[in-house]
């Protein structure tokens, strides 16, 4: 995983420019369409879309219609009763727990990762920082789930069992390796001359971090923020082992117990799936452009 | 400035990693006292037929999901990287499975595949009416399919990024030499993607060790032990049977498997990756 090379400088500041695509388009117009790949994408697209479509339409069906109607037909008599049922249960509590755990973990995780990535890139000659970097890279290769038993022990010792802080602390640690990797790849692309000229103007390292590196690597910051938020929002194992009481449940765990409780009421379960996914979908739509360019640049080499 | 990150990572990454090794030599029920147990747990686990089985299931999930996802993702990624009016739309839709939690996905497919009330019964397609999660082979296939359903789009996007970085001049030169599409794919695209393939495969392989949520909700390791992967084995021994010592042994094995795979993959294709992308520019 240490093999991710540096990328071209302009990528640090902007997603791939439109000009490149336009040139490509005109040059390739005489090509025949690629049927094999095209067909594969259409087929796989259908496979991806059908379950999602089914989740959405079914969540608006009444329970009796769910058994009676064609599964793919839009609901004959659409109802929001399922959503009402879910919202009137303890769903808002679980929702709030997920929001607290996610925001509480993502913001510190991105901040400390950015500072670490900055230090690693700027202090490339320090042996200690190189060693720190290798440690984080090693963290990428290790399935962190394997550490949940000691984490459970530590959380009990700290007296944090069955609190949201118990989810937040390990989530921050789990988020660091990948965040540092992606962020340091981008910080490395900030031209050295900019740092030099800021230093001549008397800027401190801290000043350069916030006023130069941070604004120039915004796509990467958005990328790791959305990515980590997604991981923590959807996290299942940590809440499963580190919390116990229903009022500390986060959404994925609540979905699971909801499914056990209302296994017969499939439309209501699916309505809760929709409600659970909506916030992250909104976050994704807002950050999409930068997320896609950030991810493909960060991994795609 | 790296100190805060280091503290967090040490506290909840490095210390637990050392801790899991230490705990593997103890007896602990998760609540009471922790007592030293010497090599007792290791001896018991290494003799337990459950271990080779869990290793085999883990390996099968890894190998089959890799073998299914990689060709499909390369093909889709190459296609998405070309010029297409609907490429932007595809990119949006393709990301949706990645936004859903594995718990939500497992719940959805469980309902869809229900032999009595699921898709098969609703559409009256006999082929779809099977005890999908009740037959070992079928349940295994469902796990592979659901994993692919979630992750093929993501890996396609990685390959799309990789394909876009291949210098156009290489294709133009090949075209002048009269190379067809298939030839260009195998002679330029595929070799140029080799480091992307290593990256994507590493994510797939190491990631496959962590399919806990999905399998836990979908099959809970069943039917029988058919889908009991290492991570699930660890959870069941530790948090359901309250045998933290033996569970820690499984966790250590899980870590070793992960490290071994990562090193292996680096050996295969990671060397001097830094130069490859700029060759021939």
Coordinates of C-alpha atoms in Angstrom, one line a residue:
Chain A
X1 CA 0.0 0.0 0.0
X2 CA 3.0 2.3 0.0
X3 CA 2.9 2.1 -3.7
X4 CA 0.6 5.0 -4.5
X5 CA 2.7 7.4 -6.5
X6 CA 2.5 11.1 -6.6
X7 CA 0.2 12.6 -9.1
X8 CA 0.4 15.6 -11.4
X9 CA 0.4 18.9 -9.5
X10 CA -2.7 20.5 -11.0
X11 CA -4.8 17.7 -9.6
X12 CA -4.4 19.0 -6.1
X13 CA -6.4 22.1 -6.9
X14 CA -9.0 21.1 -9.4
X15 CA -10.8 18.0 -10.6
X16 CA -9.7 16.8 -14.0
X17 CA -10.4 19.6 -16.5
X18 CA -13.2 19.5 -19.0
X19 CA -10.9 20.3 -21.8
X20 CA -9.4 16.9 -21.8
X21 CA -12.7 15.2 -22.3
X22 CA -13.8 17.4 -25.1
X23 CA -10.6 16.7 -27.0
X24 CA -11.1 13.0 -26.5
X25 CA -14.7 13.2 -27.7
X26 CA -14.0 14.8 -31.0
X27 CA -11.2 12.4 -31.7
X28 CA -13.2 9.3 -31.0
X29 CA -16.4 10.1 -32.8
X30 CA -15.6 7.7 -35.7
X31 CA -15.3 4.7 -33.3
X32 CA -18.0 2.0 -33.4
X33 CA -19.8 1.7 -30.1
X34 CA -18.3 -1.0 -27.8
X35 CA -21.1 -3.5 -27.6
X36 CA -19.6 -6.0 -25.1
X37 CA -18.8 -3.4 -22.5
X38 CA -22.0 -1.4 -23.2
X39 CA -24.1 -4.5 -22.7
X40 CA -22.3 -5.4 -19.5
X41 CA -22.9 -2.0 -18.0
X42 CA -26.5 -2.0 -18.9
X43 CA -27.0 -5.4 -17.4
X44 CA -25.1 -4.6 -14.3
X45 CA -26.9 -1.2 -14.0
X46 CA -30.2 -3.1 -14.1
X47 CA -29.0 -5.4 -11.3
X48 CA -27.9 -2.5 -9.3
X49 CA -31.1 -0.4 -9.8
X50 CA -33.8 -3.1 -9.5
X51 CA -33.3 -3.7 -5.7
X52 CA -33.1 0.0 -5.0
X53 CA -36.3 0.6 -7.0
X54 CA -38.0 -2.2 -5.2
X55 CA -36.9 -0.8 -1.8
X56 CA -38.4 2.6 -2.6
X57 CA -41.8 1.5 -4.1
X58 CA -42.3 -1.2 -1.5
X59 CA -41.8 1.2 1.3
X60 CA -44.9 3.0 0.1
X61 CA -47.1 -0.1 0.0
X62 CA -49.5 -1.2 2.6
X63 CA -48.7 -4.5 4.3
X64 CA -51.5 -6.3 2.6
X65 CA -50.7 -5.0 -0.8
X66 CA -47.1 -6.1 -0.4
X67 CA -48.3 -9.7 -0.4
X68 CA -50.9 -9.2 -3.1
X69 CA -49.3 -7.0 -5.7
X70 CA -46.7 -7.7 -8.3
X71 CA -43.4 -6.8 -6.5
X72 CA -42.3 -4.4 -9.3
X73 CA -45.6 -2.6 -9.8
X74 CA -45.8 0.8 -8.3
X75 CA -48.0 0.8 -5.2
X76 CA -51.7 0.7 -6.1
X77 CA -52.7 2.8 -3.1
X78 CA -49.5 4.6 -2.0
X79 CA -49.3 5.2 1.7
X80 CA -46.9 6.9 4.0
X81 CA -48.1 4.9 7.0
X82 CA -44.9 2.9 7.1
X83 CA -42.9 6.1 7.4
X84 CA -45.2 7.3 10.1
X85 CA -44.8 4.0 12.0
X86 CA -41.0 4.2 11.8
X87 CA -40.8 7.9 12.8
X88 CA -43.2 7.4 15.7
X89 CA -41.1 4.5 17.0
X90 CA -37.7 5.3 18.6
X91 CA -36.3 6.1 15.2
X92 CA -35.5 9.8 16.0
X93 CA -33.5 8.7 18.9
X94 CA -31.4 6.3 16.8
X95 CA -31.1 8.9 14.2
X96 CA -29.7 11.4 16.7
X97 CA -27.3 8.9 18.1
X98 CA -26.0 8.2 14.6
X99 CA -25.6 11.9 13.9
X100 CA -23.7 12.5 17.2
X101 CA -21.4 9.5 16.7
X102 CA -20.7 10.4 13.0
X103 CA -20.0 14.1 13.5
X104 CA -18.2 13.5 16.8
X105 CA -15.8 11.1 15.1
X106 CA -15.4 12.5 11.6
X107 CA -14.4 16.1 12.5
X108 CA -11.6 15.1 14.9
X109 CA -10.6 12.3 12.6
X110 CA -10.2 14.5 9.5
X111 CA -8.5 17.3 11.6
X112 CA -5.9 15.0 13.2
X113 CA -5.3 13.2 9.9
X114 CA -4.8 16.4 8.0
X115 CA -2.3 17.6 10.6
X116 CA -0.5 14.3 10.5
X117 CA -0.5 14.2 6.7
X118 CA 0.9 17.7 6.6
X119 CA 3.7 16.9 9.0
X120 CA 4.5 13.7 7.1
X121 CA 4.8 15.5 3.8
X122 CA 6.7 18.5 5.1
X123 CA 9.0 16.6 7.3
X124 CA 10.0 13.9 4.9
X125 CA 13.5 13.8 6.2
X126 CA 12.6 13.1 9.8
X127 CA 13.0 9.4 10.6
X128 CA 10.3 9.6 13.2
X129 CA 7.7 10.9 10.8
X130 CA 8.6 8.3 8.2
X131 CA 8.2 5.7 10.8
X132 CA 4.8 7.2 11.7
X133 CA 3.8 7.0 8.1
X134 CA 4.7 3.4 7.8
X135 CA 2.7 2.7 10.9
X136 CA -0.4 4.2 9.4
X137 CA 0.2 2.4 6.1
X138 CA 0.4 -0.9 8.1
X139 CA -2.9 0.0 9.6
X140 CA -4.4 -0.2 6.1
X141 CA -3.4 -3.8 5.7
X142 CA -4.8 -5.0 9.1
X143 CA -8.4 -5.9 9.4
X144 CA -9.2 -3.6 12.3
X145 CA -12.1 -5.7 13.3
X146 CA -9.6 -8.1 14.7
X147 CA -8.9 -5.6 17.4
X148 CA -12.4 -5.3 18.8
X149 CA -11.9 -7.6 21.8
X150 CA -9.1 -5.4 23.3
X151 CA -11.1 -2.4 22.3
X152 CA -14.1 -3.8 24.3
X153 CA -11.7 -4.3 27.2
X154 CA -10.3 -0.8 27.0
X155 CA -13.7 0.8 26.7
X156 CA -14.9 -1.1 29.8
X157 CA -11.8 0.0 31.7
X158 CA -12.4 3.6 30.7
X159 CA -16.0 3.3 32.0
X160 CA -17.3 4.2 28.6
X161 CA -19.3 1.0 27.8
X162 CA -22.7 1.7 26.5
X163 CA -22.0 5.4 25.6
X164 CA -21.7 7.1 22.3
X165 CA -18.1 8.1 23.1
X166 CA -17.3 4.4 23.1
X167 CA -18.2 4.4 19.4
X168 CA -16.4 7.7 18.6
X169 CA -12.9 7.0 20.0
X170 CA -12.2 3.8 18.1
X171 CA -13.9 5.2 14.9
X172 CA -11.4 8.1 14.9
X173 CA -8.5 5.6 15.1
X174 CA -9.9 3.4 12.4
X175 CA -10.4 6.4 10.1
X176 CA -6.8 7.7 10.4
X177 CA -4.8 5.4 8.1
X178 CA -6.7 5.9 4.9
X179 CA -7.3 9.6 5.6
X180 CA -3.6 10.2 6.1
X181 CA -2.8 8.3 2.9
X182 CA -5.3 10.2 0.7
X183 CA -4.5 13.6 2.3
X184 CA -0.8 13.3 2.1
X185 CA -1.0 12.3 -1.6
X186 CA -2.8 15.6 -2.2
X187 CA -0.6 17.8 0.1
X188 CA 2.5 16.4 -1.7
X189 CA 1.1 17.9 -4.9
X190 CA 1.0 21.5 -3.6
X191 CA 3.9 23.2 -5.4
X192 CA 7.0 23.7 -3.1
X193 CA 7.4 27.3 -4.4
X194 CA 4.2 28.3 -2.7
X195 CA 5.5 27.1 0.7
X196 CA 8.8 28.8 0.1
X197 CA 7.2 32.2 -0.8
X198 CA 4.9 32.0 2.2
X199 CA 7.8 31.3 4.4
X200 CA 9.6 34.3 3.1
X201 CA 6.5 36.4 4.0
X202 CA 7.0 35.1 7.5
X203 CA 4.3 32.4 7.7
X204 CA 4.7 29.7 10.3
X205 CA 4.1 26.0 9.6
X206 CA 0.8 26.3 11.3
X207 CA -0.1 29.3 9.1
X208 CA 0.9 27.5 6.0
X209 CA -1.2 24.5 7.0
X210 CA -4.4 26.4 7.4
X211 CA -4.0 29.1 4.8
X212 CA -2.2 27.2 2.0
X213 CA -2.4 23.5 2.3
X214 CA -5.9 23.3 3.6
X215 CA -7.6 25.4 0.9
X216 CA -5.6 23.9 -1.9
X217 CA -6.5 20.3 -1.0
X218 CA -10.2 20.9 -0.4
X219 CA -11.3 18.1 -2.8
X220 CA -9.3 15.6 -0.8
X221 CA -10.7 17.0 2.5
X222 CA -14.2 16.6 1.2
X223 CA -13.4 13.1 0.0
X224 CA -12.1 11.8 3.3
X225 CA -14.9 13.6 5.2
X226 CA -17.6 12.0 3.2
X227 CA -15.9 8.6 3.0
X228 CA -15.4 8.5 6.8
X229 CA -18.9 9.8 7.5
X230 CA -20.2 7.0 5.3
X231 CA -18.1 4.4 7.2
X232 CA -19.1 5.5 10.6
X233 CA -22.8 6.2 9.8
X234 CA -23.0 2.6 8.4
X235 CA -20.8 1.0 11.1
X236 CA -22.3 -2.0 12.7
X237 CA -19.7 -4.0 14.6
X238 CA -18.7 -1.3 17.1
X239 CA -22.2 -0.4 18.1
X240 CA -23.0 -4.1 18.3
X241 CA -20.3 -4.9 20.9
X242 CA -19.8 -1.5 22.6
X243 CA -23.4 -0.6 23.4
X244 CA -26.3 -2.4 25.0
X245 CA -29.2 -0.2 25.8
X246 CA -31.8 0.6 23.1
X247 CA -31.4 4.4 23.7
X248 CA -27.7 4.2 22.6
X249 CA -28.4 2.3 19.4
X250 CA -27.2 3.7 16.1
X251 CA -29.2 3.3 12.9
X252 CA -27.7 0.1 11.3
X253 CA -28.1 -1.7 14.6
X254 CA -31.6 -0.4 15.0
X255 CA -32.4 -1.6 11.5
X256 CA -31.2 -5.1 12.4
X257 CA -33.3 -5.2 15.6
X258 CA -36.2 -3.6 13.9
X259 CA -36.0 -6.3 11.3
X260 CA -36.1 -9.0 14.0
X261 CA -39.1 -7.3 15.6
X262 CA -41.2 -6.5 12.6
X263 CA -40.0 -9.2 10.3
X264 CA -43.5 -9.6 8.9
X265 CA -43.9 -5.9 8.1
X266 CA -41.5 -5.7 5.2
X267 CA -42.7 -2.3 3.9
X268 CA -42.0 -0.8 7.3
X269 CA -38.6 -2.3 7.5
X270 CA -37.8 -0.9 4.0
X271 CA -39.1 2.5 5.0
X272 CA -36.6 2.5 7.8
X273 CA -33.9 1.5 5.3
X274 CA -34.9 4.5 3.1
X275 CA -34.9 6.9 6.1
X276 CA -31.5 5.6 7.2
X277 CA -29.9 6.1 3.8
X278 CA -31.4 9.6 3.0
X279 CA -28.9 11.7 5.0
X280 CA -25.9 10.0 3.5
X281 CA -27.5 10.3 0.1
X282 CA -27.9 14.0 0.6
X283 CA -24.3 14.3 1.8
X284 CA -23.2 12.4 -1.3
X285 CA -25.1 14.5 -3.7
X286 CA -23.6 17.7 -2.2
X287 CA -20.0 16.4 -2.2
X288 CA -20.2 14.2 -5.2
X289 CA -18.1 16.0 -7.8
X290 CA -15.2 16.4 -5.4
X291 CA -15.7 12.9 -3.9
X292 CA -15.5 11.2 -7.3
X293 CA -12.4 13.1 -8.4
X294 CA -10.8 12.7 -5.0
X295 CA -11.4 8.9 -4.8
X296 CA -10.4 8.1 -8.4
X297 CA -7.2 10.2 -8.0
X298 CA -6.5 8.8 -4.6
X299 CA -6.9 5.1 -5.6
X300 CA -6.9 4.9 -9.3
X301 CA -3.2 4.4 -10.0
Chain B
X1 CA 1.6 17.9 14.4
X2 CA 1.4 14.2 13.8
X3 CA 1.0 13.6 17.6
X4 CA -2.8 13.7 18.0
X5 CA -3.3 11.2 15.2
X6 CA -0.5 9.1 16.6
X7 CA -2.1 9.1 20.0
X8 CA -5.5 8.0 18.7
X9 CA -4.0 5.4 16.5
X10 CA -1.8 4.1 19.2
X11 CA -4.6 4.0 21.8
X12 CA -7.2 2.3 19.6
X13 CA -5.1 0.7 16.9
X14 CA -1.7 -0.4 18.1
X15 CA -2.4 -1.1 21.7
X16 CA -5.4 -3.3 20.9
X17 CA -3.3 -5.1 18.3
X18 CA -0.7 -5.9 21.0
X19 CA -3.6 -6.5 23.4
X20 CA -5.2 -9.1 21.2
X21 CA -2.0 -11.1 21.2
X22 CA -1.8 -10.8 25.0
X23 CA -5.4 -11.8 25.4
X24 CA -4.9 -14.9 23.3
X25 CA -2.9 -16.3 26.2
X26 CA -5.6 -15.6 28.8
X27 CA -9.0 -16.8 29.9
X28 CA -11.7 -14.2 30.1
X29 CA -15.5 -14.4 29.9
X30 CA -15.9 -10.7 29.0
X31 CA -17.0 -9.6 32.5
X32 CA -15.0 -11.2 35.2
X33 CA -11.3 -11.5 35.9
X34 CA -8.7 -12.1 33.2
X35 CA -6.5 -15.2 34.0
X36 CA -3.4 -16.3 32.3
X37 CA -3.9 -19.5 30.3
X38 CA -0.5 -20.1 28.7
X39 CA -0.8 -21.8 25.3
X40 CA -4.0 -23.5 26.2
X41 CA -6.2 -21.4 23.9
X42 CA -3.8 -21.8 21.0
X43 CA -3.6 -25.6 21.4
X44 CA -7.3 -25.9 21.6
X45 CA -8.0 -23.6 18.6
X46 CA -5.3 -25.2 16.4
X47 CA -6.8 -28.6 17.0
X48 CA -10.4 -27.3 16.5
X49 CA -11.8 -28.5 13.1
X50 CA -13.7 -25.2 13.1
X51 CA -10.5 -23.3 12.4
X52 CA -9.6 -24.9 9.0
X53 CA -13.3 -24.6 8.1
X54 CA -13.5 -20.9 8.9
X55 CA -10.2 -20.3 7.0
X56 CA -11.5 -22.2 4.0
X57 CA -14.8 -20.3 4.0
X58 CA -12.9 -17.0 4.3
X59 CA -10.6 -17.9 1.5
X60 CA -13.5 -19.0 -0.7
X61 CA -15.3 -15.7 -0.1
X62 CA -12.2 -13.8 -0.9
X63 CA -11.2 -15.8 -4.0
X64 CA -14.7 -16.0 -5.5
X65 CA -15.6 -12.4 -4.9
X66 CA -12.3 -11.3 -6.3
X67 CA -12.7 -13.5 -9.4
X68 CA -16.2 -12.3 -10.0
X69 CA -15.6 -8.6 -9.3
X70 CA -12.3 -7.9 -11.0
X71 CA -13.1 -8.8 -14.7
X72 CA -16.5 -7.1 -14.4
X73 CA -15.1 -4.0 -12.8
X74 CA -12.3 -3.7 -15.4
X75 CA -14.8 -4.0 -18.2
X76 CA -17.2 -1.5 -16.7
X77 CA -14.4 0.9 -15.7
X78 CA -13.0 0.9 -19.3
X79 CA -16.4 1.5 -20.7
X80 CA -17.2 4.3 -18.2
X81 CA -13.9 6.0 -19.1
X82 CA -14.9 6.4 -22.7
X83 CA -17.1 9.1 -24.2
X84 CA -20.7 8.6 -23.4
X85 CA -23.6 10.9 -23.0
X86 CA -25.0 9.0 -20.0
X87 CA -21.7 8.4 -18.3
X88 CA -22.4 11.0 -15.6
X89 CA -25.8 9.4 -14.9
X90 CA -24.2 6.0 -14.6
X91 CA -21.6 7.3 -12.2
X92 CA -24.3 8.7 -9.9
X93 CA -26.4 5.5 -9.9
X94 CA -23.4 3.3 -9.6
X95 CA -22.5 4.9 -6.3
X96 CA -25.8 4.2 -4.5
X97 CA -25.0 0.6 -3.3
X98 CA -21.9 2.0 -1.7
X99 CA -24.0 4.5 0.4
X100 CA -26.2 1.8 1.9
X101 CA -25.1 0.1 5.1
X102 CA -24.3 -3.6 4.8
X103 CA -27.0 -4.2 7.4
X104 CA -29.5 -2.4 5.1
X105 CA -28.4 -4.4 2.1
X106 CA -28.5 -7.7 3.9
X107 CA -32.0 -6.9 5.1
X108 CA -33.2 -6.0 1.7
X109 CA -31.8 -9.1 0.0
X110 CA -33.2 -11.3 2.8
X111 CA -36.7 -9.9 2.0
X112 CA -36.2 -10.2 -1.8
X113 CA -35.0 -13.8 -1.6
X114 CA -37.6 -15.0 0.9
X115 CA -39.0 -18.2 -0.7
X116 CA -42.6 -17.5 0.5
X117 CA -43.0 -13.7 0.1
X118 CA -40.0 -12.6 -1.9
X119 CA -39.4 -11.9 -5.6
X120 CA -39.8 -15.4 -6.8
X121 CA -43.2 -15.9 -5.2
X122 CA -44.4 -12.4 -6.2
X123 CA -43.4 -12.7 -9.9
X124 CA -44.3 -16.4 -10.1
X125 CA -40.8 -17.4 -11.4
X126 CA -40.2 -20.9 -10.0
X127 CA -36.4 -20.5 -10.5
X128 CA -36.3 -17.7 -8.0
X129 CA -38.3 -19.6 -5.5
X130 CA -35.6 -21.4 -3.7
X131 CA -34.4 -21.6 -0.1
X132 CA -31.7 -19.2 -1.0
X133 CA -30.3 -18.8 2.6
X134 CA -31.2 -22.3 3.7
X135 CA -28.9 -24.3 1.4
X136 CA -25.2 -24.1 2.0
X137 CA -24.1 -23.7 -1.6
X138 CA -26.9 -21.3 -2.4
X139 CA -26.3 -19.2 0.7
X140 CA -22.7 -19.0 -0.2
X141 CA -23.5 -17.8 -3.7
X142 CA -25.9 -15.2 -2.3
X143 CA -23.1 -13.8 -0.1
X144 CA -20.8 -13.5 -3.2
X145 CA -23.5 -11.9 -5.2
X146 CA -24.5 -9.4 -2.6
X147 CA -20.8 -8.5 -2.0
X148 CA -20.4 -7.9 -5.8
X149 CA -23.7 -6.0 -5.9
X150 CA -22.3 -3.5 -3.4
X151 CA -18.6 -3.3 -4.5
X152 CA -18.4 -3.7 -8.3
X153 CA -19.6 -0.1 -8.9
X154 CA -16.9 1.2 -6.6
X155 CA -14.1 -0.8 -8.2
X156 CA -15.4 0.2 -11.6
X157 CA -14.9 3.8 -10.6
X158 CA -11.3 3.0 -9.5
X159 CA -10.6 1.4 -12.9
X160 CA -12.3 4.3 -14.7
X161 CA -9.8 6.6 -12.9
X162 CA -6.9 4.3 -13.9
X163 CA -8.0 4.1 -17.6
X164 CA -8.3 7.9 -17.8
X165 CA -4.6 8.2 -16.8
X166 CA -3.4 6.1 -19.7
X167 CA -1.7 8.5 -22.2
X168 CA -3.9 8.9 -25.3
X169 CA -0.8 8.9 -27.4
X170 CA -0.4 5.2 -26.8
X171 CA -3.8 4.4 -28.2
X172 CA -3.2 6.7 -31.2
X173 CA 0.1 5.0 -32.0
X174 CA -1.5 1.6 -31.7
X175 CA -4.4 2.8 -34.0
X176 CA -1.9 4.0 -36.6
X177 CA -0.3 0.5 -36.4
X178 CA -3.7 -1.0 -37.1
X179 CA -4.5 -2.5 -33.8
X180 CA -8.2 -3.3 -33.2
X181 CA -10.1 -2.6 -30.1
X182 CA -9.5 -6.0 -28.5
X183 CA -5.8 -5.9 -29.3
X184 CA -5.6 -2.4 -27.8
X185 CA -7.4 -3.5 -24.7
X186 CA -5.1 -6.5 -24.1
X187 CA -1.9 -4.8 -25.2
X188 CA -2.3 -1.3 -23.7
X189 CA -5.2 -1.0 -21.3
X190 CA -4.6 -4.1 -19.3
X191 CA -0.8 -3.8 -18.9
X192 CA -1.1 -0.1 -18.1
X193 CA -3.7 -0.9 -15.5
X194 CA -1.5 -3.3 -13.6
X195 CA -1.0 -1.1 -10.6
X196 CA -4.6 -0.2 -10.5
X197 CA -5.4 -3.9 -10.5
X198 CA -3.0 -4.3 -7.5
X199 CA -4.6 -1.4 -5.7
X200 CA -8.2 -2.6 -6.4
X201 CA -7.3 -6.2 -5.6
X202 CA -5.7 -5.2 -2.3
X203 CA -8.8 -3.3 -1.3
X204 CA -11.0 -6.3 -2.3
X205 CA -8.9 -9.0 -0.7
X206 CA -8.2 -7.1 2.6
X207 CA -11.7 -5.8 2.5
X208 CA -13.1 -9.3 2.2
X209 CA -11.7 -10.2 5.6
X210 CA -14.1 -7.6 7.0
X211 CA -17.5 -8.7 5.6
X212 CA -18.8 -9.1 9.0
X213 CA -21.9 -7.0 9.0
X214 CA -23.2 -8.4 5.8
X215 CA -22.8 -12.0 6.6
X216 CA -23.9 -11.5 10.2
X217 CA -27.2 -10.0 9.2
X218 CA -27.8 -12.1 6.0
X219 CA -27.0 -15.6 7.2
X220 CA -25.4 -15.3 10.7
X221 CA -22.8 -17.8 9.4
X222 CA -25.4 -20.3 8.5
X223 CA -26.9 -22.5 7.3
X224 CA -24.9 -24.6 9.8
X225 CA -21.4 -23.2 9.5
X226 CA -21.5 -22.7 5.7
X227 CA -20.7 -19.0 5.7
X228 CA -18.9 -18.7 9.0
X229 CA -15.9 -16.6 8.1
X230 CA -13.1 -15.9 10.5
X231 CA -14.5 -12.5 11.6
X232 CA -17.8 -14.1 12.4
X233 CA -16.1 -17.0 14.1
X234 CA -14.3 -14.5 16.3
X235 CA -17.5 -12.7 17.2
X236 CA -19.4 -15.9 18.0
X237 CA -16.7 -17.4 20.2
X238 CA -16.0 -14.1 22.0
X239 CA -19.3 -12.3 22.3
X240 CA -21.8 -15.1 22.1
X241 CA -20.0 -17.9 23.8
X242 CA -18.1 -15.5 26.1
X243 CA -14.7 -17.2 25.4
X244 CA -12.6 -14.1 24.8
X245 CA -9.3 -16.1 24.9
X246 CA -10.0 -18.4 22.1
X247 CA -11.7 -15.6 20.2
X248 CA -8.5 -13.6 20.5
X249 CA -6.6 -16.5 19.0
X250 CA -8.9 -16.3 16.0
X251 CA -8.4 -12.5 15.9
X252 CA -4.6 -12.9 15.8
X253 CA -4.9 -15.4 12.9
X254 CA -7.1 -12.8 11.2
X255 CA -4.4 -10.2 11.5
X256 CA -1.8 -12.6 10.3
X257 CA -3.9 -13.5 7.2
X258 CA -4.4 -9.8 6.5
X259 CA -0.7 -8.9 6.7
X260 CA 0.3 -12.0 4.7
X261 CA -2.1 -11.1 1.9
X262 CA -1.1 -7.4 1.8
X263 CA 2.6 -8.3 1.6
X264 CA 1.9 -11.0 -1.0
X265 CA 0.0 -8.5 -3.2
X266 CA 2.8 -5.9 -2.9
X267 CA 5.3 -8.5 -3.9
X268 CA 3.2 -9.4 -6.9
X269 CA 2.8 -6.0 -8.4
X270 CA 3.8 -3.2 -6.1
X271 CA 7.4 -2.6 -7.0
X272 CA 8.4 0.8 -8.4
X273 CA 4.8 1.6 -9.0
X274 CA 5.8 5.2 -8.8
X275 CA 7.3 5.2 -12.3
X276 CA 4.9 3.2 -14.2
X277 CA 2.1 5.7 -14.8
X278 CA 4.4 8.2 -16.4
X279 CA 6.1 5.8 -18.8
X280 CA 5.9 6.9 -22.4
X281 CA 4.5 10.4 -21.6

